[in-house]
Short mmCIF file of C-alpha atoms in Angstrom, two decimals:
data_model
loop_
_atom_site.label_atom_id
_atom_site.label_comp_id
_atom_site.label_asym_id
_atom_site.label_seq_id
_atom_site.Cartn_x
_atom_site.Cartn_y
_atom_site.Cartn_z
CA MET Z 1 -0.06 0.11 0.03
CA ALA Z 2 2.97 2.24 0.98
CA ALA Z 3 4.67 1.32 -2.42
CA ALA Z 4 1.01 2.42 -4.28
CA ALA Z 5 0.53 5.52 -2.67
CA GLY Z 6 4.17 6.41 -3.07
CA SER Z 7 3.69 6.15 -7.11
CA GLY Z 8 0.25 7.66 -7.11
CA LEU Z 9 1.97 10.77 -5.56
CA ARG Z 10 4.81 10.74 -7.95
CA GLY Z 11 2.34 10.44 -10.89
CA ARG Z 12 0.36 13.56 -9.89
CA GLN Z 13 3.63 15.32 -9.35
CA LEU Z 14 4.86 14.93 -12.67
CA LEU Z 15 1.80 15.69 -14.27
CA ARG Z 16 1.87 19.06 -12.61
CA GLN Z 17 5.30 19.67 -13.67
CA LEU Z 18 4.01 18.88 -17.39
CA SER Z 19 1.23 21.17 -17.13
CA ALA Z 20 3.48 23.67 -15.98
CA GLN Z 21 5.79 23.08 -19.16
CA ILE Z 22 2.76 23.12 -21.93
CA ARG Z 23 0.32 25.86 -20.48
CA PRO Z 24 2.39 29.24 -20.90
CA LEU Z 25 1.96 29.52 -24.64
CA PRO Z 26 1.81 33.74 -24.85
CA ARG Z 27 5.31 34.02 -23.21
CA PHE Z 28 6.78 31.72 -26.40
CA ARG Z 29 8.26 34.87 -27.96
CA ALA Z 30 10.13 36.39 -24.93
CA MET Z 31 11.75 33.15 -23.76
CA ALA Z 32 12.95 32.49 -27.62
CA SER Z 33 14.55 35.59 -27.37
CA ALA Z 34 16.17 35.16 -24.27
CA ALA Z 35 17.24 31.64 -25.59
CA GLY Z 36 19.60 33.28 -27.99
CA GLY Z 37 18.42 32.47 -31.58
CA ALA Z 38 18.23 29.24 -33.62
CA PRO Z 39 19.73 26.10 -32.11
CA ALA Z 40 22.67 24.26 -34.37
CA ALA Z 41 21.69 23.01 -37.76
CA HIS Z 42 18.11 25.10 -38.32
CA SER Z 43 18.87 27.95 -40.62
CA TYR Z 44 16.15 28.30 -42.86
CA GLU Z 45 14.40 31.08 -45.01
CA THR Z 46 10.63 30.88 -44.34
CA LEU Z 47 11.10 29.67 -40.73
CA ALA Z 48 12.53 30.65 -37.36
CA VAL Z 49 13.47 28.12 -35.20
CA SER Z 50 14.63 28.84 -31.21
CA ARG Z 51 14.55 26.88 -28.25
CA ALA Z 52 11.65 28.37 -25.88
CA ARG Z 53 12.29 26.02 -22.65
CA GLU Z 54 14.22 23.06 -22.02
CA LYS Z 55 13.48 20.62 -24.25
CA VAL Z 56 11.34 22.46 -26.33
CA LEU Z 57 11.75 23.95 -30.05
CA HIS Z 58 9.65 26.94 -31.17
CA VAL Z 59 9.17 26.93 -35.10
CA GLU Z 60 7.92 29.96 -36.31
CA LEU Z 61 6.45 30.81 -39.76
CA ASN Z 62 8.55 33.25 -40.40
CA ARG Z 63 7.12 35.69 -43.62
CA PRO Z 64 5.50 38.71 -41.63
CA ASP Z 65 5.65 40.57 -44.39
CA LYS Z 66 3.95 37.98 -46.71
CA ARG Z 67 1.31 37.34 -43.86
CA ASN Z 68 3.59 33.90 -43.72
CA ALA Z 69 2.41 32.72 -47.00
CA MET Z 70 3.67 29.24 -48.17
CA ASN Z 71 5.89 30.04 -50.82
CA ALA Z 72 8.28 26.80 -52.58
CA ALA Z 73 10.72 27.11 -49.78
CA PHE Z 74 8.49 26.89 -47.21
CA TRP Z 75 7.20 23.30 -48.52
CA ARG Z 76 11.09 21.99 -48.59
CA GLU Z 77 12.18 23.33 -45.43
CA MET Z 78 9.16 22.22 -43.36
CA VAL Z 79 10.39 18.35 -44.28
CA GLU Z 80 13.71 19.20 -43.63
CA CYS Z 81 12.78 20.79 -40.20
CA PHE Z 82 10.88 18.69 -38.78
CA SER Z 83 13.21 15.77 -40.34
CA LYS Z 84 15.88 17.11 -37.92
CA ILE Z 85 13.56 17.69 -35.21
CA ALA Z 86 12.54 14.12 -35.38
CA GLN Z 87 16.08 12.87 -34.60
CA ASP Z 88 17.00 15.60 -31.95
CA PRO Z 89 17.77 14.01 -28.24
CA GLU Z 90 17.52 17.81 -27.27
CA CYS Z 91 13.98 18.05 -28.42
CA HIS Z 92 11.09 16.38 -26.60
CA ALA Z 93 7.83 18.60 -27.55
CA VAL Z 94 7.72 21.56 -30.09
CA VAL Z 95 5.31 24.34 -30.77
CA VAL Z 96 4.44 25.70 -34.32
CA SER Z 97 3.17 29.63 -34.58
CA GLY Z 98 3.07 32.67 -37.17
CA ALA Z 99 5.05 35.45 -36.91
CA GLY Z 100 3.53 38.95 -37.10
CA LYS Z 101 -0.69 39.66 -37.47
CA LEU Z 102 -1.65 36.53 -38.16
CA PHE Z 103 -0.74 32.60 -38.55
CA THR Z 104 -0.40 32.48 -42.29
CA ALA Z 105 -2.61 33.54 -45.01
CA GLY Z 106 -2.25 30.40 -46.78
CA ILE Z 107 -0.37 29.15 -50.04
CA ASP Z 108 1.45 31.96 -51.92
CA LEU Z 109 -0.77 32.31 -55.23
CA MET Z 110 1.64 34.71 -56.31
CA GLU Z 111 4.81 32.25 -56.62
CA MET Z 112 2.97 28.96 -56.42
CA GLY Z 113 0.28 29.75 -58.91
CA SER Z 114 2.36 28.43 -61.89
CA VAL Z 115 3.54 25.45 -60.28
CA PHE Z 116 0.78 23.00 -61.68
CA VAL Z 117 -0.58 25.36 -64.55
CA MET Z 118 3.07 24.95 -66.40
CA MET Z 119 3.61 21.23 -65.04
CA GLU Z 120 6.10 19.38 -67.64
CA GLY Z 121 4.86 16.49 -69.63
CA ASP Z 122 4.54 15.94 -73.47
CA ASP Z 123 0.75 14.63 -73.30
CA THR Z 124 -1.88 14.55 -70.46
CA ALA Z 125 -0.67 11.40 -69.12
CA ARG Z 126 2.79 12.40 -68.76
CA LYS Z 127 1.84 15.71 -67.10
CA ALA Z 128 -0.60 14.41 -64.91
CA TRP Z 129 1.55 11.59 -63.57
CA ASN Z 130 4.36 14.54 -62.89
CA ILE Z 131 1.42 16.42 -61.11
CA ARG Z 132 0.74 13.60 -58.98
CA ARG Z 133 4.71 13.19 -57.81
CA LYS Z 134 4.28 16.73 -56.86
CA ILE Z 135 1.16 16.24 -54.95
CA ARG Z 136 2.90 13.90 -53.14
CA GLU Z 137 5.93 16.17 -52.19
CA TYR Z 138 3.78 19.20 -50.93
CA GLN Z 139 1.87 16.31 -48.86
CA GLU Z 140 4.61 15.28 -47.08
CA THR Z 141 5.27 19.03 -46.07
CA PHE Z 142 2.72 18.38 -43.35
CA SER Z 143 3.20 14.60 -42.78
CA VAL Z 144 6.14 15.07 -41.61
CA LEU Z 145 4.63 16.76 -38.59
CA GLU Z 146 2.51 13.77 -38.23
CA LYS Z 147 5.07 11.49 -38.34
CA CYS Z 148 7.68 13.40 -35.93
CA PRO Z 149 7.85 11.15 -32.71
CA LYS Z 150 7.58 14.80 -30.75
CA PRO Z 151 4.71 16.18 -29.87
CA VAL Z 152 3.66 18.82 -31.87
CA ILE Z 153 1.56 21.95 -30.58
CA ALA Z 154 0.19 24.55 -33.00
CA ALA Z 155 -0.75 28.05 -31.59
CA VAL Z 156 -2.72 30.11 -34.14
CA HIS Z 157 -3.63 33.63 -33.60
CA GLY Z 158 -5.24 35.74 -36.43
CA ALA Z 159 -6.15 34.38 -39.95
CA CYS Z 160 -5.51 30.26 -40.57
CA ILE Z 161 -6.10 30.07 -44.13
CA GLY Z 162 -6.01 27.39 -46.68
CA GLY Z 163 -2.78 25.31 -46.19
CA GLY Z 164 -2.88 26.76 -42.50
CA VAL Z 165 -5.18 24.38 -41.96
CA ASP Z 166 -3.82 21.32 -43.80
CA LEU Z 167 -0.73 22.39 -41.25
CA ILE Z 168 -2.80 22.24 -38.29
CA SER Z 169 -4.80 19.53 -38.77
CA ALA Z 170 -1.50 17.48 -39.08
CA CYS Z 171 -0.62 18.56 -35.27
CA ASP Z 172 -1.31 16.76 -32.38
CA ILE Z 173 -2.85 19.63 -30.30
CA ARG Z 174 -3.65 23.08 -31.30
CA TYR Z 175 -3.95 26.15 -29.21
CA CYS Z 176 -5.86 29.55 -30.54
CA THR Z 177 -6.38 33.05 -29.46
CA GLN Z 178 -10.29 34.62 -29.20
CA ASP Z 179 -9.06 36.38 -32.28
CA ALA Z 180 -8.14 33.39 -34.60
CA TRP Z 181 -9.94 32.19 -37.56
CA PHE Z 182 -9.90 29.21 -39.66
CA GLN Z 183 -10.94 28.93 -43.63
CA VAL Z 184 -10.61 26.07 -45.79
CA LYS Z 185 -9.56 28.23 -48.78
CA GLU Z 186 -8.88 25.82 -51.93
CA VAL Z 187 -12.39 25.37 -53.11
CA ASP Z 188 -12.61 29.15 -53.81
CA ILE Z 189 -9.51 29.00 -56.35
CA GLY Z 190 -10.89 26.00 -58.17
CA LEU Z 191 -9.78 22.60 -56.36
CA ALA Z 192 -9.90 20.40 -53.78
CA ALA Z 193 -7.74 20.91 -50.82
CA ASP Z 194 -5.48 18.02 -51.28
CA VAL Z 195 -2.28 18.26 -48.76
CA GLY Z 196 -4.36 16.68 -45.90
CA THR Z 197 -7.11 18.99 -44.52
CA LEU Z 198 -9.85 16.33 -46.28
CA GLN Z 199 -8.07 13.74 -44.53
CA ARG Z 200 -7.42 14.66 -41.19
CA LEU Z 201 -9.70 17.64 -40.42
CA PRO Z 202 -13.04 15.45 -40.27
CA ARG Z 203 -11.36 13.32 -37.63
CA ILE Z 204 -10.58 16.54 -35.28
CA ILE Z 205 -13.75 18.31 -35.43
CA GLY Z 206 -17.63 17.45 -36.41
CA ASN Z 207 -19.96 18.27 -39.13
CA ARG Z 208 -20.72 21.59 -39.43
CA SER Z 209 -24.35 22.39 -37.82
CA ARG Z 210 -26.55 25.49 -36.92
CA VAL Z 211 -29.87 26.15 -34.60
CA PHE Z 212 -32.44 28.55 -35.99
CA GLN Z 213 -34.94 30.23 -34.46
CA ASP Z 214 -38.03 29.08 -36.41
CA LYS Z 215 -38.29 27.40 -39.79
CA PRO Z 216 -38.01 30.10 -42.30
CA ALA Z 217 -35.19 31.49 -41.08
CA MET Z 218 -33.85 27.59 -40.88
CA LEU Z 219 -34.85 27.92 -44.81
CA GLU Z 220 -33.12 30.82 -45.26
CA GLY Z 221 -29.69 30.11 -43.98
CA ALA Z 222 -29.99 26.61 -46.19
CA PHE Z 223 -30.78 28.60 -49.16
CA GLU Z 224 -27.91 30.90 -48.19
CA LEU Z 225 -25.29 27.78 -47.92
CA ALA Z 226 -26.57 26.03 -51.03
CA ALA Z 227 -26.28 29.01 -53.02
CA ASP Z 228 -22.93 30.04 -51.37
CA ILE Z 229 -21.91 26.43 -52.52
CA ALA Z 230 -23.03 26.25 -55.91
CA ALA Z 231 -21.61 29.38 -57.25
CA LYS Z 232 -17.98 27.60 -56.43
CA SER Z 233 -16.12 25.41 -59.49
CA PRO Z 234 -18.26 22.47 -59.70
CA VAL Z 235 -14.89 20.95 -59.69
CA ALA Z 236 -13.74 21.63 -56.71
CA VAL Z 237 -17.14 20.97 -54.50
CA GLN Z 238 -17.54 17.65 -55.90
CA GLY Z 239 -13.92 16.78 -55.75
CA THR Z 240 -14.30 17.39 -52.48
CA LYS Z 241 -17.38 15.89 -51.49
CA VAL Z 242 -15.95 12.73 -53.26
CA ASN Z 243 -12.37 12.73 -51.18
CA LEU Z 244 -14.34 13.43 -47.90
CA LEU Z 245 -16.50 10.45 -48.18
CA TYR Z 246 -13.40 8.11 -49.59
CA SER Z 247 -11.47 9.56 -46.39
CA ARG Z 248 -14.02 8.71 -44.11
CA ASP Z 249 -13.98 4.88 -45.02
CA HIS Z 250 -10.07 5.00 -45.12
CA ALA Z 251 -7.11 5.44 -42.99
CA VAL Z 252 -5.05 9.22 -43.82
CA PRO Z 253 -2.25 7.61 -46.32
CA GLU Z 254 -4.71 5.70 -48.04
CA GLY Z 255 -6.65 9.06 -47.87
CA LEU Z 256 -3.74 11.10 -49.46
CA ARG Z 257 -2.65 8.65 -51.91
CA TYR Z 258 -6.56 8.57 -53.41
CA MET Z 259 -6.18 12.19 -53.54
CA ALA Z 260 -2.88 12.82 -54.89
CA THR Z 261 -4.20 10.44 -58.05
CA TRP Z 262 -7.62 12.24 -57.98
CA ASN Z 263 -6.06 15.74 -58.55
CA MET Z 264 -3.69 14.46 -60.69
CA SER Z 265 -6.53 15.22 -63.62
CA MET Z 266 -8.53 17.60 -62.11
CA LEU Z 267 -5.70 20.04 -61.29
CA GLN Z 268 -5.94 20.46 -65.08
CA THR Z 269 -8.60 22.17 -65.11
CA GLU Z 270 -9.60 25.95 -66.49
CA ASP Z 271 -11.45 26.67 -63.08
CA ILE Z 272 -8.01 26.77 -61.03
CA LEU Z 273 -7.17 30.21 -63.43
CA LYS Z 274 -10.70 31.71 -63.47
CA SER Z 275 -10.59 31.46 -59.48
CA ALA Z 276 -7.17 32.80 -59.20
CA GLN Z 277 -7.45 35.04 -61.32
CA ALA Z 278 -10.46 36.30 -59.63
CA ALA Z 279 -8.94 36.03 -56.22
CA LEU Z 280 -5.88 38.30 -57.36
CA GLU Z 281 -8.37 40.88 -58.29
CA LYS Z 282 -10.58 40.43 -55.31
CA LYS Z 283 -13.55 39.10 -56.42
CA SER Z 284 -15.92 36.97 -55.05
CA PRO Z 285 -16.32 33.16 -56.77
CA LYS Z 286 -19.74 34.18 -57.50
CA ASP Z 287 -18.40 36.84 -60.05
CA VAL Z 288 -16.90 33.96 -61.93
CA VAL Z 289 -18.61 31.93 -64.67
CA TYR Z 290 -17.53 28.22 -64.60
CA SER Z 291 -18.39 25.38 -67.15
CA LYS Z 292 -21.05 23.23 -65.95
CA LEU Z 293 -20.00 19.83 -64.56
#
């Protein structure tokens, strides 16, 4: 009995110690600064890595002047960074946050918009194969968070858009400020999200639901939502539903492979060019005329 009581006491002490280390997120920036910069072997163009606590690394999306938009270097550096962290015996946990006014604006359309549109290939089949290979590379950018054996905590403030939702969906724990907001943006630029959101997000949250005061208000809300969906690219919307249903019934790795195979052809749609142009011109998807499907 004495041994059992001692074991219980030590367990409660350990829990208190762990709670004390994980809870105080707002002080990470100050502690990281005091720690004196990035640990050895972590030097990146789009990420800032610092030691926030003993055995705790802080990985910060670090393009504040570009709203932490995800450019080509980001997709490569995330894999490099977390592959190193996975092998770092001095790191036992990781916090991911964004520098500046928001977490991330998602994919950098100015830099990345032409990646799939200008994909090399002598014919449609070869172009599609190369697109699939590139999608699988980009999926690894966030799968590396999931594969990392160290617990990864996302700390979100402000906007978390598009690829940002893919990122935090692959983390183990998500914290956010009161002003944080989240948006799956890919459908507005003509494609089904293909780097993890459709496979992971439904496992984290429930279906969207609302409660209305009466039937007329309920129908009005339902019609507004249906009209909003109907105004978007049918290729993106229907592809999103197909992959959500597939991912519901399959493991995440299977869902990612299916998604890559699906979008190897669907990313060749003109809807992406139309949607991207509208986004750059700050127009709504409702202003875009899509072909019927």
